[in-house]
Amino acid sequence: DSASSADLSDHLKKLFSEEQLYRIDHYLGKEMVQNLISLRFGNMIFGPTWNRDSIASVTITFKEPFGTQGRGGYFDEFGIIRDVMQNHLLQILCLAAMEKPVTTSPDDIRNEKVKVLKAIPSLSLSSCVLGQYCGDPDSDHPDARLGYLEDPTVPEGSSCPTFAAAVLKINNERWDGVPFILKCGKAL
């Protein structure tokens, strides 16, 4: 949460300068995500083909095979968009779509990511699909039989999405016309 994050940052400031800290989204610590920059920019074959002329669309998917498992009260405060899409999936989109940074320093990588984000127009509702998972009464797993609203920790009548899909466009020369499809959900 924001308060504990601020407390942690204040504590770290007493011990280290900002230049000595490396902040990373925990999802970006996954090995495949870490290898994306090396894969893209370390292989000459991708240079001439990593663009709108060779790629029809890009789909980035995060799916969990389980629901909230009794943590629905926490999840309901944030939902799948804030919990997964706006940070984890957008970070991966930036890594996939950015231009080669001048160096691999965090500042140069960040600058290229920011260029991608600035080239994405605001989403319209017609470019999004939201949903909530329901239970599977025939499942062998007791948790899978419960839908999101049947989790006792979820507020009654919640409209919090547990699934989201969005089609983003990047208005730049490399990606003009290529849809970037972000999908994420629980209990899939």
PDB file of C-alpha atoms in Angstrom:
ATOM      1  CA  ASP A   1       0.000   0.000   0.000  1.00  0.00           C
ATOM      2  CA  SER A   2       1.036   3.620  -0.377  1.00  0.00           C
ATOM      3  CA  ALA A   3       1.757   4.240   3.319  1.00  0.00           C
ATOM      4  CA  SER A   4       4.076   1.242   3.769  1.00  0.00           C
ATOM      5  CA  SER A   5       5.795   2.069   0.476  1.00  0.00           C
ATOM      6  CA  ALA A   6       6.464   5.610   1.704  1.00  0.00           C
ATOM      7  CA  ASP A   7       7.779   4.257   5.031  1.00  0.00           C
ATOM      8  CA  LEU A   8      10.118   1.870   3.224  1.00  0.00           C
ATOM      9  CA  SER A   9      11.359   4.628   0.884  1.00  0.00           C
ATOM     10  CA  ASP A  10      11.999   6.952   3.833  1.00  0.00           C
ATOM     11  CA  HIS A  11      13.963   4.231   5.609  1.00  0.00           C
ATOM     12  CA  LEU A  12      16.044   3.440   2.508  1.00  0.00           C
ATOM     13  CA  LYS A  13      16.835   7.148   1.985  1.00  0.00           C
ATOM     14  CA  LYS A  14      18.583   7.108   5.381  1.00  0.00           C
ATOM     15  CA  LEU A  15      20.817   4.236   4.274  1.00  0.00           C
ATOM     16  CA  PHE A  16      21.439   4.842   0.553  1.00  0.00           C
ATOM     17  CA  SER A  17      21.461   7.595  -2.028  1.00  0.00           C
ATOM     18  CA  GLU A  18      18.861   7.328  -4.802  1.00  0.00           C
ATOM     19  CA  GLU A  19      21.606   6.413  -7.297  1.00  0.00           C
ATOM     20  CA  GLN A  20      22.470   3.363  -5.172  1.00  0.00           C
ATOM     21  CA  LEU A  21      18.916   1.995  -5.306  1.00  0.00           C
ATOM     22  CA  TYR A  22      17.451  -0.059  -8.126  1.00  0.00           C
ATOM     23  CA  ARG A  23      13.674  -0.120  -8.024  1.00  0.00           C
ATOM     24  CA  ILE A  24      11.942  -2.787 -10.060  1.00  0.00           C
ATOM     25  CA  ASP A  25       8.394  -3.996 -10.379  1.00  0.00           C
ATOM     26  CA  HIS A  26       8.349  -7.538  -8.940  1.00  0.00           C
ATOM     27  CA  TYR A  27       6.817  -8.894 -12.147  1.00  0.00           C
ATOM     28  CA  LEU A  28       9.750  -7.513 -14.143  1.00  0.00           C
ATOM     29  CA  GLY A  29      12.036  -9.705 -12.039  1.00  0.00           C
ATOM     30  CA  LYS A  30      10.752 -12.794 -13.838  1.00  0.00           C
ATOM     31  CA  GLU A  31      13.475 -14.345 -15.975  1.00  0.00           C
ATOM     32  CA  MET A  32      11.675 -14.170 -19.321  1.00  0.00           C
ATOM     33  CA  VAL A  33      10.800 -10.510 -18.826  1.00  0.00           C
ATOM     34  CA  GLN A  34      14.408  -9.721 -17.869  1.00  0.00           C
ATOM     35  CA  ASN A  35      15.590 -11.433 -21.051  1.00  0.00           C
ATOM     36  CA  LEU A  36      13.315  -9.383 -23.307  1.00  0.00           C
ATOM     37  CA  ILE A  37      15.817  -6.538 -23.772  1.00  0.00           C
ATOM     38  CA  SER A  38      18.630  -8.988 -24.580  1.00  0.00           C
ATOM     39  CA  LEU A  39      16.382 -10.928 -26.931  1.00  0.00           C
ATOM     40  CA  ARG A  40      15.279  -7.792 -28.773  1.00  0.00           C
ATOM     41  CA  PHE A  41      18.486  -5.842 -29.038  1.00  0.00           C
ATOM     42  CA  GLY A  42      21.098  -8.612 -28.872  1.00  0.00           C
ATOM     43  CA  ASN A  43      19.843 -10.471 -31.943  1.00  0.00           C
ATOM     44  CA  MET A  44      20.476  -8.760 -35.266  1.00  0.00           C
ATOM     45  CA  ILE A  45      17.705 -10.754 -36.934  1.00  0.00           C
ATOM     46  CA  PHE A  46      15.049  -8.799 -35.016  1.00  0.00           C
ATOM     47  CA  GLY A  47      16.273  -5.319 -35.965  1.00  0.00           C
ATOM     48  CA  PRO A  48      14.721  -5.176 -39.443  1.00  0.00           C
ATOM     49  CA  THR A  49      11.646  -7.276 -38.593  1.00  0.00           C
ATOM     50  CA  TRP A  50      10.510  -5.911 -35.200  1.00  0.00           C
ATOM     51  CA  ASN A  51       7.983  -3.448 -36.645  1.00  0.00           C
ATOM     52  CA  ARG A  52       4.617  -2.930 -38.333  1.00  0.00           C
ATOM     53  CA  ASP A  53       5.848  -4.400 -41.625  1.00  0.00           C
ATOM     54  CA  SER A  54       6.448  -7.850 -40.092  1.00  0.00           C
ATOM     55  CA  ILE A  55       4.189  -7.965 -37.021  1.00  0.00           C
ATOM     56  CA  ALA A  56       0.394  -7.929 -37.410  1.00  0.00           C
ATOM     57  CA  SER A  57      -0.426  -7.702 -33.694  1.00  0.00           C
ATOM     58  CA  VAL A  58       1.101  -8.185 -30.258  1.00  0.00           C
ATOM     59  CA  THR A  59      -0.763  -9.959 -27.447  1.00  0.00           C
ATOM     60  CA  ILE A  60       0.475  -9.806 -23.858  1.00  0.00           C
ATOM     61  CA  THR A  61      -1.426 -12.105 -21.512  1.00  0.00           C
ATOM     62  CA  PHE A  62      -1.346 -12.657 -17.764  1.00  0.00           C
ATOM     63  CA  LYS A  63      -3.645 -15.373 -16.513  1.00  0.00           C
ATOM     64  CA  GLU A  64      -3.987 -17.049 -13.177  1.00  0.00           C
ATOM     65  CA  PRO A  65      -5.754 -20.408 -12.995  1.00  0.00           C
ATOM     66  CA  PHE A  66      -7.168 -19.593  -9.542  1.00  0.00           C
ATOM     67  CA  GLY A  67      -9.464 -16.942  -8.107  1.00  0.00           C
ATOM     68  CA  THR A  68      -8.948 -14.697  -5.107  1.00  0.00           C
ATOM     69  CA  GLN A  69      -8.847 -17.623  -2.643  1.00  0.00           C
ATOM     70  CA  GLY A  70     -10.183 -15.651   0.306  1.00  0.00           C
ATOM     71  CA  ARG A  71      -8.219 -12.489  -0.534  1.00  0.00           C
ATOM     72  CA  GLY A  72     -11.088 -10.878  -2.426  1.00  0.00           C
ATOM     73  CA  GLY A  73     -11.464  -8.047   0.077  1.00  0.00           C
ATOM     74  CA  TYR A  74      -7.910  -6.945  -0.668  1.00  0.00           C
ATOM     75  CA  PHE A  75      -8.247  -7.547  -4.403  1.00  0.00           C
ATOM     76  CA  ASP A  76     -11.531  -5.632  -4.568  1.00  0.00           C
ATOM     77  CA  GLU A  77      -9.758  -2.423  -3.538  1.00  0.00           C
ATOM     78  CA  PHE A  78      -7.540  -2.535  -6.631  1.00  0.00           C
ATOM     79  CA  GLY A  79      -9.004  -4.869  -9.247  1.00  0.00           C
ATOM     80  CA  ILE A  80      -7.225  -6.510 -12.143  1.00  0.00           C
ATOM     81  CA  ILE A  81      -6.600  -3.240 -14.006  1.00  0.00           C
ATOM     82  CA  ARG A  82      -4.629  -1.572 -11.222  1.00  0.00           C
ATOM     83  CA  ASP A  83      -3.152  -4.817  -9.898  1.00  0.00           C
ATOM     84  CA  VAL A  84      -1.860  -6.230 -13.192  1.00  0.00           C
ATOM     85  CA  MET A  85      -2.669  -4.290 -16.362  1.00  0.00           C
ATOM     86  CA  GLN A  86      -1.552  -0.757 -15.589  1.00  0.00           C
ATOM     87  CA  ASN A  87       1.800  -1.809 -14.190  1.00  0.00           C
ATOM     88  CA  HIS A  88       2.970  -5.313 -15.138  1.00  0.00           C
ATOM     89  CA  LEU A  89       1.501  -5.537 -18.627  1.00  0.00           C
ATOM     90  CA  LEU A  90       2.272  -1.929 -19.557  1.00  0.00           C
ATOM     91  CA  GLN A  91       5.878  -2.453 -18.482  1.00  0.00           C
ATOM     92  CA  ILE A  92       6.138  -5.493 -20.760  1.00  0.00           C
ATOM     93  CA  LEU A  93       4.468  -3.575 -23.595  1.00  0.00           C
ATOM     94  CA  CYS A  94       7.071  -0.825 -23.175  1.00  0.00           C
ATOM     95  CA  LEU A  95       9.943  -3.313 -23.281  1.00  0.00           C
ATOM     96  CA  ALA A  96       8.526  -4.928 -26.408  1.00  0.00           C
ATOM     97  CA  ALA A  97       7.758  -1.669 -28.215  1.00  0.00           C
ATOM     98  CA  MET A  98      10.536   0.714 -27.187  1.00  0.00           C
ATOM     99  CA  GLU A  99      13.421   1.787 -29.370  1.00  0.00           C
ATOM    100  CA  LYS A 100      16.916   0.619 -28.464  1.00  0.00           C
ATOM    101  CA  PRO A 101      18.150   2.716 -25.540  1.00  0.00           C
ATOM    102  CA  VAL A 102      21.447   4.584 -25.862  1.00  0.00           C
ATOM    103  CA  THR A 103      22.809   2.452 -23.007  1.00  0.00           C
ATOM    104  CA  THR A 104      21.336  -0.159 -20.695  1.00  0.00           C
ATOM    105  CA  SER A 105      21.343   2.271 -17.784  1.00  0.00           C
ATOM    106  CA  PRO A 106      18.029   2.479 -15.924  1.00  0.00           C
ATOM    107  CA  ASP A 107      17.595   6.133 -16.952  1.00  0.00           C
ATOM    108  CA  ASP A 108      18.044   5.418 -20.673  1.00  0.00           C
ATOM    109  CA  ILE A 109      15.663   2.445 -20.520  1.00  0.00           C
ATOM    110  CA  ARG A 110      13.114   4.548 -18.637  1.00  0.00           C
ATOM    111  CA  ASN A 111      13.398   7.328 -21.225  1.00  0.00           C
ATOM    112  CA  GLU A 112      12.572   4.901 -24.047  1.00  0.00           C
ATOM    113  CA  LYS A 113       9.631   3.474 -22.098  1.00  0.00           C
ATOM    114  CA  VAL A 114       8.278   6.976 -21.537  1.00  0.00           C
ATOM    115  CA  LYS A 115       8.414   7.654 -25.280  1.00  0.00           C
ATOM    116  CA  VAL A 116       6.243   4.584 -25.881  1.00  0.00           C
ATOM    117  CA  LEU A 117       3.726   5.597 -23.214  1.00  0.00           C
ATOM    118  CA  LYS A 118       3.479   9.122 -24.641  1.00  0.00           C
ATOM    119  CA  ALA A 119       2.692   7.644 -28.067  1.00  0.00           C
ATOM    120  CA  ILE A 120      -0.316   5.675 -26.757  1.00  0.00           C
ATOM    121  CA  PRO A 121      -3.593   7.591 -27.077  1.00  0.00           C
ATOM    122  CA  SER A 122      -6.197   7.402 -24.321  1.00  0.00           C
ATOM    123  CA  LEU A 123      -8.302   4.263 -24.342  1.00  0.00           C
ATOM    124  CA  SER A 124     -11.961   4.351 -25.259  1.00  0.00           C
ATOM    125  CA  LEU A 125     -14.488   2.021 -23.658  1.00  0.00           C
ATOM    126  CA  SER A 126     -15.042   0.395 -27.056  1.00  0.00           C
ATOM    127  CA  SER A 127     -11.418  -0.838 -26.902  1.00  0.00           C
ATOM    128  CA  CYS A 128     -11.914  -2.604 -23.561  1.00  0.00           C
ATOM    129  CA  VAL A 129     -13.659  -5.688 -22.206  1.00  0.00           C
ATOM    130  CA  LEU A 130     -14.175  -6.200 -18.480  1.00  0.00           C
ATOM    131  CA  GLY A 131     -15.553  -9.197 -16.640  1.00  0.00           C
ATOM    132  CA  GLN A 132     -15.823 -11.114 -13.408  1.00  0.00           C
ATOM    133  CA  TYR A 133     -15.256 -14.829 -13.024  1.00  0.00           C
ATOM    134  CA  CYS A 134     -18.041 -17.111 -11.922  1.00  0.00           C
ATOM    135  CA  GLY A 135     -17.764 -20.500 -10.288  1.00  0.00           C
ATOM    136  CA  ASP A 136     -17.624 -23.853 -12.023  1.00  0.00           C
ATOM    137  CA  PRO A 137     -20.064 -26.114 -10.134  1.00  0.00           C
ATOM    138  CA  ASP A 138     -18.612 -29.209 -11.829  1.00  0.00           C
ATOM    139  CA  SER A 139     -15.015 -28.561 -10.751  1.00  0.00           C
ATOM    140  CA  ASP A 140     -13.142 -31.025  -8.577  1.00  0.00           C
ATOM    141  CA  HIS A 141     -11.499 -28.125  -6.705  1.00  0.00           C
ATOM    142  CA  PRO A 142     -13.653 -26.468  -4.019  1.00  0.00           C
ATOM    143  CA  ASP A 143     -12.166 -23.006  -4.703  1.00  0.00           C
ATOM    144  CA  ALA A 144     -13.010 -23.259  -8.404  1.00  0.00           C
ATOM    145  CA  ARG A 145     -16.678 -23.827  -7.563  1.00  0.00           C
ATOM    146  CA  LEU A 146     -16.886 -20.319  -6.108  1.00  0.00           C
ATOM    147  CA  GLY A 147     -17.346 -17.235  -8.236  1.00  0.00           C
ATOM    148  CA  TYR A 148     -15.801 -13.900  -7.302  1.00  0.00           C
ATOM    149  CA  LEU A 149     -18.978 -12.654  -5.615  1.00  0.00           C
ATOM    150  CA  GLU A 150     -19.189 -15.895  -3.619  1.00  0.00           C
ATOM    151  CA  ASP A 151     -15.848 -15.184  -1.920  1.00  0.00           C
ATOM    152  CA  PRO A 152     -16.967 -14.117   1.590  1.00  0.00           C
ATOM    153  CA  THR A 153     -14.259 -11.421   1.711  1.00  0.00           C
ATOM    154  CA  VAL A 154     -15.636  -9.647  -1.398  1.00  0.00           C
ATOM    155  CA  PRO A 155     -18.085  -6.800  -0.706  1.00  0.00           C
ATOM    156  CA  GLU A 156     -21.650  -7.724  -1.639  1.00  0.00           C
ATOM    157  CA  GLY A 157     -22.594  -6.651  -5.167  1.00  0.00           C
ATOM    158  CA  SER A 158     -19.028  -5.701  -6.113  1.00  0.00           C
ATOM    159  CA  SER A 159     -18.518  -4.709  -9.746  1.00  0.00           C
ATOM    160  CA  CYS A 160     -14.727  -4.977  -9.497  1.00  0.00           C
ATOM    161  CA  PRO A 161     -13.364  -6.615 -12.661  1.00  0.00           C
ATOM    162  CA  THR A 162     -11.333  -9.809 -12.353  1.00  0.00           C
ATOM    163  CA  PHE A 163     -10.733  -9.899 -16.125  1.00  0.00           C
ATOM    164  CA  ALA A 164      -9.713  -7.077 -18.433  1.00  0.00           C
ATOM    165  CA  ALA A 165      -8.709  -6.888 -22.063  1.00  0.00           C
ATOM    166  CA  ALA A 166      -7.706  -3.727 -23.896  1.00  0.00           C
ATOM    167  CA  VAL A 167      -6.471  -2.915 -27.373  1.00  0.00           C
ATOM    168  CA  LEU A 168      -3.853  -0.193 -27.394  1.00  0.00           C
ATOM    169  CA  LYS A 169      -2.314   1.609 -30.348  1.00  0.00           C
ATOM    170  CA  ILE A 170       1.139   3.156 -30.438  1.00  0.00           C
ATOM    171  CA  ASN A 171       1.252   6.186 -32.680  1.00  0.00           C
ATOM    172  CA  ASN A 172       4.813   6.070 -33.942  1.00  0.00           C
ATOM    173  CA  GLU A 173       6.536   5.039 -37.142  1.00  0.00           C
ATOM    174  CA  ARG A 174       7.526   1.557 -35.945  1.00  0.00           C
ATOM    175  CA  TRP A 175       4.119   0.462 -34.616  1.00  0.00           C
ATOM    176  CA  ASP A 176       1.517   2.531 -36.471  1.00  0.00           C
ATOM    177  CA  GLY A 177      -1.521   0.304 -37.135  1.00  0.00           C
ATOM    178  CA  VAL A 178      -0.365  -2.625 -34.969  1.00  0.00           C
ATOM    179  CA  PRO A 179      -2.796  -3.449 -32.151  1.00  0.00           C
ATOM    180  CA  PHE A 180      -1.229  -4.272 -28.787  1.00  0.00           C
ATOM    181  CA  ILE A 181      -3.730  -6.486 -26.977  1.00  0.00           C
ATOM    182  CA  LEU A 182      -3.375  -6.681 -23.206  1.00  0.00           C
ATOM    183  CA  LYS A 183      -5.344  -9.404 -21.397  1.00  0.00           C
ATOM    184  CA  CYS A 184      -5.285 -10.335 -17.736  1.00  0.00           C
ATOM    185  CA  GLY A 185      -7.495 -12.229 -15.386  1.00  0.00           C
ATOM    186  CA  LYS A 186      -8.040 -14.499 -12.454  1.00  0.00           C
ATOM    187  CA  ALA A 187      -9.634 -17.960 -12.496  1.00  0.00           C
ATOM    188  CA  LEU A 188      -8.871 -18.510 -16.170  1.00  0.00           C
TER     189      LEU A 188
END
